[in-house]
Coordinates of C-alpha atoms and ligand atoms in Angstrom, one line a residue:
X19 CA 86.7 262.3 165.3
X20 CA 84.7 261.2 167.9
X21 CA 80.7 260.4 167.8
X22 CA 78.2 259.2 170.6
X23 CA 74.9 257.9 169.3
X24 CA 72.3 257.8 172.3
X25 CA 68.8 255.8 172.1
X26 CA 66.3 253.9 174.1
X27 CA 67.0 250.8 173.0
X28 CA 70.5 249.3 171.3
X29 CA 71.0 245.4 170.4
X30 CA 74.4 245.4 172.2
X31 CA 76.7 242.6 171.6
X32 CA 78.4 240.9 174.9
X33 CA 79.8 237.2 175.3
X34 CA 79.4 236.5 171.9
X35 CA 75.7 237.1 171.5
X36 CA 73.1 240.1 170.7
X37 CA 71.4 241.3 174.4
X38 CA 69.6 244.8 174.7
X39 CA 70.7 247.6 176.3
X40 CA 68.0 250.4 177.6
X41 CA 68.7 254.1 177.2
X42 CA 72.3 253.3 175.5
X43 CA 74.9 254.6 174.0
X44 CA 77.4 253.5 171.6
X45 CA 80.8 255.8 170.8
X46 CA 82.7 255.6 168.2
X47 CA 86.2 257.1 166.7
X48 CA 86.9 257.3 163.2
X49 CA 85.8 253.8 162.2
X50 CA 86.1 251.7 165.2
X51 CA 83.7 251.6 168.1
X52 CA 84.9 252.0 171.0
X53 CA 82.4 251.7 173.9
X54 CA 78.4 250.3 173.8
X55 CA 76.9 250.6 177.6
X56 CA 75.3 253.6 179.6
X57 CA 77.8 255.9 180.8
X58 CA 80.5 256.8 178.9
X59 CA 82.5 259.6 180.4
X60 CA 84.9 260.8 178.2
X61 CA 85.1 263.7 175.3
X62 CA 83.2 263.9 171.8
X63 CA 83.0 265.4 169.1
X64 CA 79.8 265.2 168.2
X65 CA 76.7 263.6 170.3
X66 CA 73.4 262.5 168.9
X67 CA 70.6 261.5 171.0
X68 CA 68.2 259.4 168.7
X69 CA 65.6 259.2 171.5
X70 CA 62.7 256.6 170.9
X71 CA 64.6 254.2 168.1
X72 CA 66.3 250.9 168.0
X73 CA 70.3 251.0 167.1
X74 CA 71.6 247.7 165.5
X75 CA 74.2 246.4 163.8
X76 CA 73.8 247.6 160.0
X77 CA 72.1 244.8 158.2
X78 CA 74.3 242.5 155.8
X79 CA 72.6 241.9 152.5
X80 CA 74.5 239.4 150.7
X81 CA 72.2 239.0 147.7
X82 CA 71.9 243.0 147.2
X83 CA 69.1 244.5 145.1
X84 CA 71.8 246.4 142.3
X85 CA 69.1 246.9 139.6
X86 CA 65.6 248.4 138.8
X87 CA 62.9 246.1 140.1
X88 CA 62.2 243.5 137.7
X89 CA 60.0 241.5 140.5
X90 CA 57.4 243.8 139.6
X91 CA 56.9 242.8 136.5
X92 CA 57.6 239.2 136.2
X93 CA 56.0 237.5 139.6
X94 CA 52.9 237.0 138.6
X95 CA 53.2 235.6 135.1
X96 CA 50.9 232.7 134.0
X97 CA 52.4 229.5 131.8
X98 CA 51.8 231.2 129.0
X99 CA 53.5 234.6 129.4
X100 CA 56.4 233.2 131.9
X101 CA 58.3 231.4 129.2
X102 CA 58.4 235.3 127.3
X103 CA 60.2 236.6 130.1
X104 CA 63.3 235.0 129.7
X105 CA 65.4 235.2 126.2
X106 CA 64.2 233.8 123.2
X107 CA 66.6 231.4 121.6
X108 CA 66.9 233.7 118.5
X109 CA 67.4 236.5 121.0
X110 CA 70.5 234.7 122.4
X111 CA 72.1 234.9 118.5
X112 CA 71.6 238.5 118.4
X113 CA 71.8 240.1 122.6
X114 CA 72.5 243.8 122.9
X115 CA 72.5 245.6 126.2
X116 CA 69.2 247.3 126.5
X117 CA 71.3 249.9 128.9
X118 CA 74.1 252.4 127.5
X119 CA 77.2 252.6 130.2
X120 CA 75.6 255.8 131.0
X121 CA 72.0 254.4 131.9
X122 CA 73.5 251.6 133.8
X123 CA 75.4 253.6 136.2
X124 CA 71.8 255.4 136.9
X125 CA 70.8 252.2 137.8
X126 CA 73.1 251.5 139.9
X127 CA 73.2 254.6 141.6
X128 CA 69.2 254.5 142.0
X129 CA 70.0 250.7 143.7
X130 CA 72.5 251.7 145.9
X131 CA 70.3 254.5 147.6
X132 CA 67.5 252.1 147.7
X133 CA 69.6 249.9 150.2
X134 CA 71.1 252.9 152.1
X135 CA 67.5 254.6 152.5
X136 CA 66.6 250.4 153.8
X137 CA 69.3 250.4 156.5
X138 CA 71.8 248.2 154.8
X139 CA 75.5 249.1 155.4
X140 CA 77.2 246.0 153.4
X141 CA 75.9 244.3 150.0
X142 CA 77.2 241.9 148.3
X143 CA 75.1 242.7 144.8
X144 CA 72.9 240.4 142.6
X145 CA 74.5 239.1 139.2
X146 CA 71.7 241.2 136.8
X147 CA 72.7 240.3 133.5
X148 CA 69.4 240.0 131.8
X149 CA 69.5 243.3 129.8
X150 CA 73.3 242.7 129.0
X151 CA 74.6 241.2 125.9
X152 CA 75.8 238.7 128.1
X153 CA 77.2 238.9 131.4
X154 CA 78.8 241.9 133.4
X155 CA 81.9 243.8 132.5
X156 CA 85.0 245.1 134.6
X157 CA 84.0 248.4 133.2
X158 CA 80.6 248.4 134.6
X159 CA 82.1 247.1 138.2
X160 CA 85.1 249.8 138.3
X161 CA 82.2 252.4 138.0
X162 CA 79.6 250.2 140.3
X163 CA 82.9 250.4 142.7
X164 CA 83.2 254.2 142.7
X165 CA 79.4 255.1 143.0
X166 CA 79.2 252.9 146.1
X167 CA 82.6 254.6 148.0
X168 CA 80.6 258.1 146.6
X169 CA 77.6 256.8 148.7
X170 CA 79.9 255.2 151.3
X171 CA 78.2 252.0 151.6
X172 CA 80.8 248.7 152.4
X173 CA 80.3 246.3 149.1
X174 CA 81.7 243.3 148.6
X175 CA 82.0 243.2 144.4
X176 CA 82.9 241.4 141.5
X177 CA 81.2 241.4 137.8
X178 CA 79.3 237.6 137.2
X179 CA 80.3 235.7 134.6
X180 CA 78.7 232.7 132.8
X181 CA 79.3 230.1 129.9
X182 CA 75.8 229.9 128.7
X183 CA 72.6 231.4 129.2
X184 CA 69.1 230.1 129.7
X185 CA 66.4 230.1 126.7
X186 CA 63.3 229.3 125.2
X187 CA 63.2 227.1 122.7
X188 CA 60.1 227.8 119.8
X189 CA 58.9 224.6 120.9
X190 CA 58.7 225.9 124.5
X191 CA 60.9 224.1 125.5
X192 CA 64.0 225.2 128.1
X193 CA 67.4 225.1 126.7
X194 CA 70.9 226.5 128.0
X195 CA 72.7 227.7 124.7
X196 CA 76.8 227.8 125.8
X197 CA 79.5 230.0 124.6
X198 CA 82.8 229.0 126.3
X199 CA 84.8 231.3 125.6
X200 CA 82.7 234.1 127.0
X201 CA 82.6 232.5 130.0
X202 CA 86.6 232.3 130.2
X203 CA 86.7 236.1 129.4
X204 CA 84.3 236.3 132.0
X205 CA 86.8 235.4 134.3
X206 CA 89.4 236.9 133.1
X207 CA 87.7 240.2 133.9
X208 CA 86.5 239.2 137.4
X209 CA 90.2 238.4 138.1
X210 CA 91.0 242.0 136.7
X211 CA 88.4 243.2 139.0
X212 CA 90.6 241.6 141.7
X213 CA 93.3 243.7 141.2
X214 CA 91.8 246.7 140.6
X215 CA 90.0 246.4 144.3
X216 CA 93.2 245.3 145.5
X217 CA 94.8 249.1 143.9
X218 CA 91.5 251.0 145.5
X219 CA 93.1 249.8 148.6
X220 CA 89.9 251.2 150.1
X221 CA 88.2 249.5 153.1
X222 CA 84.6 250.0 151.8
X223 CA 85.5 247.8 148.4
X224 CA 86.3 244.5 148.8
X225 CA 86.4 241.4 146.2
X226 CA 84.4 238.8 144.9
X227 CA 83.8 236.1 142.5
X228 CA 80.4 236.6 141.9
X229 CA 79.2 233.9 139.1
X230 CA 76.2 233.6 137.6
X231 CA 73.6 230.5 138.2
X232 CA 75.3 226.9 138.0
X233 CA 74.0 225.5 135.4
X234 CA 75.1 228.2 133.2
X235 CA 78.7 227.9 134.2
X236 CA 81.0 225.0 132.8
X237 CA 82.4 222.3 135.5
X238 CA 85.9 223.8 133.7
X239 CA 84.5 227.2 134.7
X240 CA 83.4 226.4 138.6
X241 CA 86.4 224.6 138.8
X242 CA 88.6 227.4 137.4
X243 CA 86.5 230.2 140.2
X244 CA 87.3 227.3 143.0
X245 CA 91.1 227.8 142.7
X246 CA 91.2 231.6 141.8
X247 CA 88.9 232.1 145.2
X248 CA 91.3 229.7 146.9
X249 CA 94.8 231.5 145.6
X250 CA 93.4 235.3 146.1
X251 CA 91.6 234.3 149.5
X252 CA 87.8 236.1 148.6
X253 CA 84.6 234.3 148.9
X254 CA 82.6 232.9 145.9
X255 CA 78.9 233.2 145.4
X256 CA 77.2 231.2 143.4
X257 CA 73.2 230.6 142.7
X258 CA 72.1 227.6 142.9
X259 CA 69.7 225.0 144.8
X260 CA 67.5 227.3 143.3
X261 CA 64.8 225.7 141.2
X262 CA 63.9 222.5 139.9
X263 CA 65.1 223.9 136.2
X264 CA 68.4 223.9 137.7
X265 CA 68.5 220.5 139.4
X266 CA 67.3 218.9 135.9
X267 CA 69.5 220.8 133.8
X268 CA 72.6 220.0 135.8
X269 CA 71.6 216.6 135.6
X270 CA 71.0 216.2 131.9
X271 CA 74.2 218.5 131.6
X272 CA 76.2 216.3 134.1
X273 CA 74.6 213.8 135.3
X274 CA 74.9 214.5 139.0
X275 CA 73.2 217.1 141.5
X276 CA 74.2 220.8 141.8
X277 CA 75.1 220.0 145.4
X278 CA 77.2 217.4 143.5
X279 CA 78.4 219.5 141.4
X280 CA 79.9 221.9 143.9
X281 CA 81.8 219.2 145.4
X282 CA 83.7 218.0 142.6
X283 CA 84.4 221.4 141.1
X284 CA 85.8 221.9 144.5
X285 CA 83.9 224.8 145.1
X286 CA 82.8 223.8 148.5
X287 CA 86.5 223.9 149.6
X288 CA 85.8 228.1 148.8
X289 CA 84.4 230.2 151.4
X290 CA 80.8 229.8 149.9
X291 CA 77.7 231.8 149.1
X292 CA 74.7 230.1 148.1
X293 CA 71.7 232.1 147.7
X294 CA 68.2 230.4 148.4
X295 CA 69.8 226.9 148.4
X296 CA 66.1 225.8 148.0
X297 CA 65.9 222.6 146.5
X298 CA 67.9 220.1 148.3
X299 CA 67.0 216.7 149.0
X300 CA 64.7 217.4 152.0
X301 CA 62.6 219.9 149.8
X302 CA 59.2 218.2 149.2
X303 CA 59.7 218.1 145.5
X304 CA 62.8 216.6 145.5
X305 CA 62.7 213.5 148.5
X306 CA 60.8 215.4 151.4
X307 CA 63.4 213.6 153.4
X308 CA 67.1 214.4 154.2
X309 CA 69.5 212.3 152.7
X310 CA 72.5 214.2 153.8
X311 CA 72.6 217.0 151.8
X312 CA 72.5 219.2 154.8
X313 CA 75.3 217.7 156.1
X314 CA 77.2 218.4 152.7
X315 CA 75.9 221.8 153.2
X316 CA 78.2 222.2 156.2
X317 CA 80.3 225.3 156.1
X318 CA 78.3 226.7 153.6
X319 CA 76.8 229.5 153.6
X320 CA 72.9 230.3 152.6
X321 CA 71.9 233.7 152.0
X322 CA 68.2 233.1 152.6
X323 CA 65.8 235.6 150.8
X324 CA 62.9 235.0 152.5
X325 CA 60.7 237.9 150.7
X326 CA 61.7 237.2 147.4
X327 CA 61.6 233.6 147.3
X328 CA 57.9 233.7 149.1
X329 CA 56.8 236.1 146.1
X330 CA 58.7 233.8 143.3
X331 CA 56.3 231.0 145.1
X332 CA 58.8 229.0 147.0
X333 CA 60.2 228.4 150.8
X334 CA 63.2 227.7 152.1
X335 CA 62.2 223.5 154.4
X336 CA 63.3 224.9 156.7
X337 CA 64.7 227.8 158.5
X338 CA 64.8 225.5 162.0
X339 CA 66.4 222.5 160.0
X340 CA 69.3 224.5 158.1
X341 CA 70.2 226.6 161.8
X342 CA 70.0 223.1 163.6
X343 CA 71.9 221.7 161.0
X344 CA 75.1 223.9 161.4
X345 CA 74.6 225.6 158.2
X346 CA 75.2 229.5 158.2
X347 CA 72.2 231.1 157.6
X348 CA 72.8 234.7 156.1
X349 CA 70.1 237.3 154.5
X350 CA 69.5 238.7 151.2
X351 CA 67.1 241.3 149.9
X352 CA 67.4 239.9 146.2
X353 CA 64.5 241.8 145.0
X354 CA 62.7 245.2 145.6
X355 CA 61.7 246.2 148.0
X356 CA 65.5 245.8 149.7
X357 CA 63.7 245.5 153.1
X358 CA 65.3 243.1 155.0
X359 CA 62.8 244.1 158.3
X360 CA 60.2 242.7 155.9
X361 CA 61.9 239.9 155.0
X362 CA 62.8 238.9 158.4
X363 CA 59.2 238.8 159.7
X364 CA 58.3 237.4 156.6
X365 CA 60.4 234.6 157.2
X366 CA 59.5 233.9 160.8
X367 CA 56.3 233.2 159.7
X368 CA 57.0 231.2 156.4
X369 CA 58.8 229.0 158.9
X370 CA 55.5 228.8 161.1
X371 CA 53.8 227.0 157.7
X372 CA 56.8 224.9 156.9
X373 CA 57.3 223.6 160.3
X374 CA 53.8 223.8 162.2
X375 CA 54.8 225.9 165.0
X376 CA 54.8 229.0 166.4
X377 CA 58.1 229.3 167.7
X378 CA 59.5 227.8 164.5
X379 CA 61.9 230.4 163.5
X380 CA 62.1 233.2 166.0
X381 CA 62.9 236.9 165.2
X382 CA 66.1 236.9 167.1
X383 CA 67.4 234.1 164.7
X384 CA 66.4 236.4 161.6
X385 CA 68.5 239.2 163.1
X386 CA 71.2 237.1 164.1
X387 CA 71.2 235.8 159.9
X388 CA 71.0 239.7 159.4
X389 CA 74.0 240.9 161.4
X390 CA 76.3 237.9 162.6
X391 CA 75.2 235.7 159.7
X392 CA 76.2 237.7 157.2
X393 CA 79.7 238.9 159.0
X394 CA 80.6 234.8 159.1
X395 CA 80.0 234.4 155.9
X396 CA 82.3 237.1 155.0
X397 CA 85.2 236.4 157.2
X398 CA 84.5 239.7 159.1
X399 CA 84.6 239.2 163.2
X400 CA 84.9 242.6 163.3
X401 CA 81.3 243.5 161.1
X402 CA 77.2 242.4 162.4
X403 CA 77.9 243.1 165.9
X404 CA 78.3 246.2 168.3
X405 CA 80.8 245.7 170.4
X406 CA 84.2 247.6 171.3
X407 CA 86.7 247.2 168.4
X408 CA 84.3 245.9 166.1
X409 CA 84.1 248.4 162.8
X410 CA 81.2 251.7 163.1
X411 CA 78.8 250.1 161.0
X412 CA 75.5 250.8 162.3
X413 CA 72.0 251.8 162.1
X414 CA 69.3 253.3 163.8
X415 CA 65.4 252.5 163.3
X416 CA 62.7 255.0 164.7
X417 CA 60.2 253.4 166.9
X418 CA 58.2 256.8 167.6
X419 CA 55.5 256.6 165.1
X420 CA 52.0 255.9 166.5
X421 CA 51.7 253.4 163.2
X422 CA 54.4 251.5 164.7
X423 CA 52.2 250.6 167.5
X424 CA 53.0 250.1 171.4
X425 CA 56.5 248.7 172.5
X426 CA 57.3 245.3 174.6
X427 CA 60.0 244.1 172.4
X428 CA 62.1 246.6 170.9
X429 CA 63.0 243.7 168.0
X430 CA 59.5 242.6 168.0
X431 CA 57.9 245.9 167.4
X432 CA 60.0 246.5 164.7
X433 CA 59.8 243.1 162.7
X434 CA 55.8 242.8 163.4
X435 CA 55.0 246.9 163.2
X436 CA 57.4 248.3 161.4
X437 CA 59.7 248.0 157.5
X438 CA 63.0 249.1 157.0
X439 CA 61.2 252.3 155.8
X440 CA 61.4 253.0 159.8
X441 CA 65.6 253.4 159.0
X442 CA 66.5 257.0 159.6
X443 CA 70.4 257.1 160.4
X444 CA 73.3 254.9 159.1
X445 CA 76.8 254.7 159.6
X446 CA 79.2 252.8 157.4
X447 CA 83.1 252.1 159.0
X448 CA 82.4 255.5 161.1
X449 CA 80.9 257.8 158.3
X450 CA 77.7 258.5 158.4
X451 CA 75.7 257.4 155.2
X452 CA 71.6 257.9 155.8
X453 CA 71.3 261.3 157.7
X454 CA 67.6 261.9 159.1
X455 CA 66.4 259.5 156.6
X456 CA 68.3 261.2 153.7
X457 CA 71.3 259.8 151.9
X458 CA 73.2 263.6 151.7
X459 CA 73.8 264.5 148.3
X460 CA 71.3 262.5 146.7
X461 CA 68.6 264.5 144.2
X462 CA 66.1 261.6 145.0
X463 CA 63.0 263.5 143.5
X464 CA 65.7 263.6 139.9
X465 CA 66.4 260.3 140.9
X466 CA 63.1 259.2 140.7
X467 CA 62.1 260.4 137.4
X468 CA 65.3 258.7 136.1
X469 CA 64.6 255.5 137.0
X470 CA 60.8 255.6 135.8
X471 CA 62.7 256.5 132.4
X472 CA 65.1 253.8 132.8
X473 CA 62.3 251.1 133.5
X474 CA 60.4 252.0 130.4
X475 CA 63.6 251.3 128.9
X476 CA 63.9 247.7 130.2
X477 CA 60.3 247.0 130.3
X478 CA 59.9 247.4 126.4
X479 CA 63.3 245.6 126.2
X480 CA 61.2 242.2 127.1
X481 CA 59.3 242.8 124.0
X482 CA 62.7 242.1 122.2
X483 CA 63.0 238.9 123.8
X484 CA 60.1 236.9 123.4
X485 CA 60.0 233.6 122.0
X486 CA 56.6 234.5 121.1
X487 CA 57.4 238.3 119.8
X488 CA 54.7 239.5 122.0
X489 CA 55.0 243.2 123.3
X490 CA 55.9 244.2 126.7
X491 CA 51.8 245.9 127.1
X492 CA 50.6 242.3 125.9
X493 CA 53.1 240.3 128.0
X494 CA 52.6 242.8 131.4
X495 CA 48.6 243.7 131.0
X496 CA 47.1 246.2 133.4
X497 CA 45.5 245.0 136.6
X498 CA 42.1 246.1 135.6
X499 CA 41.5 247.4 132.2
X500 CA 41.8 251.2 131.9
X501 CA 38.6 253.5 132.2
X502 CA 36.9 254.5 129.3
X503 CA 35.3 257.7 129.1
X504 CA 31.5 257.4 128.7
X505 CA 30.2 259.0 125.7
X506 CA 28.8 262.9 126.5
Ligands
ZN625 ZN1 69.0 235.6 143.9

């Protein structure tokens, strides 16, 4: 099978960078392309002229939105509610999952179509173990696995695993309670997991050692996901650099850095994922300096979540230092919206603040993260770029609306004008995945109205959890109060 995609603007890829080709086209057979230019003579099954819209490389979202949004609900919370958003000590002695198997596969479902209706065509997902007993389960990832090959995204998976979990002590005060031997089983599963991708034998499905946050894993724990990552040859992702939490926790825990941390585990040896990778030495609460954790950082990964951590309050210092640094700067959606178009031109201009210039971090670096950033960091030459032989992954932005302004810059309008909203065809390894801005086979109005269900489900859930036993109305009040009628 055959397909030509046509459009007035395609971010070709030619002597190893992005350049843009006018009125292009870009053929592909099964799941391999198989010519990008302007006149391709040959046969095809099917042709698709796109007219006024930008086709890219799909985007790479290696911290994947995989749950209902949570953001929503706990961004804006003041000292005194924020400690009842995470579990209550007493909570920890008595967890339950707040979802049945059944709900949770809505979730998932409902998360998945979010980042095909955004334009994403490989995730890597978010651990999102807060409404589980504990961590994730092979279970929940075989069924994860066979909702995204039904949607026909390409996911990178594995379910997280952890040692201990974060509380709140009565006092207030922050605590990491540790069960060991969760943690082993933990891994135990994600090593299942391995072999049950490895059966799937499917190219959409690949493995991962997806971990939870360092300081809730054991050094026996990170060292024991080092040398499984090493001996079955998948990347590792791990959070951390995250937050000052972490950085004092891993110190009183281990009297070292997380950075540290990594290296003696031997985790940096692993092809490493680090999302936000924050707080190293040159962040201004730590030293405002560099010290040479950059330079540790080398061959690392950063999956850089420029909308979410902006909303949580913090910035990455900085875009231009990490890229001149040699690090590999990848993307992550992390939150909802998934909108990595948002994020990227979020980003650009976060870096403007951080760095005091205008051209500070430009939108072509952002897309490069996007694309080729998030293909290094996988090991996949052959993903984040369109080029002959590289895999059909692609996707295709409208640029004809009269809200998304007048043109100079195909890239430009977009990032400035436009939101991943703008997405309105996708193709994953040749099949085609978002069809006229419609994932085919999706009820999204049922969809919908499930996952309004499901996040009353989870939002009274933090009622549960509370150190203070507040209820989820007391701990999420209303913007403004609610009207009351005036007496007749
Ligand atoms: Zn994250």
């Amino acid at each position: 099978m055959r397909t030509r995609w046509r459009a007035a603007h395609v971010l070709a890829h030619q002597d190893g960078r992005h350049v843009l080709l006018g009125d292009g086209e870009v053929v592909w057979e099964d799941d391999t392309l198989l010519y990008v230019g302007h006149r391709w003579d040959g046969a095809v099954d099917e042709d698709i002229d796109l007219g006024e819209h930008l086709v890219m490389p799909g985007l790479i979202d290696l911290d994947a939105l995989a749950d209902i949004d949570h953001l929503l609900l706990d961004s804006w919370a003041s000292p005194d509610r924020g400690p009842g958003l995470q579990w209550s000590h007493a909570y920890a002695g008595r967890s339950r999952d707040v979802f049945t198997p059944a709900e949770r596969s809505a979730v998932r479902e409902y998360a998945l179509v979010q980042l095909a209706l955004h334009g994403i065509t490989t995730y890597m997902p978010i651990a999102s173990e807060v409404h589980s007993s504990w961590a994730e389960t092979f279970d929940e990832f075989a069924d994860l696995a066979a909702t995204s090959r039904r949607i026909g995204l390409r996911g990178y998976l594995g379910p997280s695993y952890r040692s201990g979990v974060n509380v709140v002590r009565p006092d207030g005060r922050r605590d990491i309670v540790f069960d060991e031997e969760r943690g082993r089983a933990g891994l135990r599963e994600a090593e299942r997991f391995l072999d049950h991708v490895e059966q799937l034998d499917d190219p959409l499905v690949r493995a991962a050692l997806l971990p939870c946050r360092i300081e809730t894993l054991t050094p026996e724990l990170l060292r024991a996901t080092a040398e499984l990552a090493l001996r079955r040859d998948v990347p590792v992702r791990l959070h951390c650099l995250q937050g000052l939490q972490e950085r004092e926790a891993v110190h009183r825990l281990h009297d070292c850095t997380p950075l540290e941390l990594l290296g003696s585990t031997g985790l940096l040896d692993t092809r490493l994922l680090v999302p936000h990778g924050l707080v190293i030495d040159r962040h201004p609460d730590v030293h405002g300096e560099d010290r040479g954790d950059l330079a540790a950082l080398a061959g690392v990964s950063v999956v850089h979540c420029p909308q979410t951590s902006l909303r949580y309050g913090s910035v990455l210092h900085s875009f231009g230092a990490y890229r001149r640094a040699g690090l590999n700067l990848c993307l992550g959606t992390d939150s909802f919206p998934p909108d990595l178009i948002r994020g990227m031109d979020v980003g650009v201009h976060l870096a403007k603040v951080v760095d005091g210039r205008a051209d500070a971090a430009s939108a072509e670096a952002y897309v490069e993260a996007a694309t080729l950033g998030g293909a290094r960091a996988l090991g996949r030459p052959d993903l984040g770029r369109l080029a002959p032989g590289a895999r059909a992954d692609l996707v295709a932005f409208r640029l004809d609306d009269l809200r998304d302004g007048v043109l100079d810059d195909p890239v430009r309008t977009l990032l400035l004008n436009g939101t991943a909203r703008n997405a309105t065809h996708s193709v994953v390894n040749g099949r085609p995945v978002l069809v006229d801005g419609h994932v085919p086979g999706i009820d999204t109005d049922g969809l919908r109205r499930r996952a309004q269900s499901l996040f009353a489900t989870m939002r009274a859930a933090y009622g549960e959890r509370d150190v203070r036993g507040r209820t989820a109305d007391e701990l999420f009040p209303p913007t403004f109060p609610a009207f009351v009628d005036p007496a007749p």
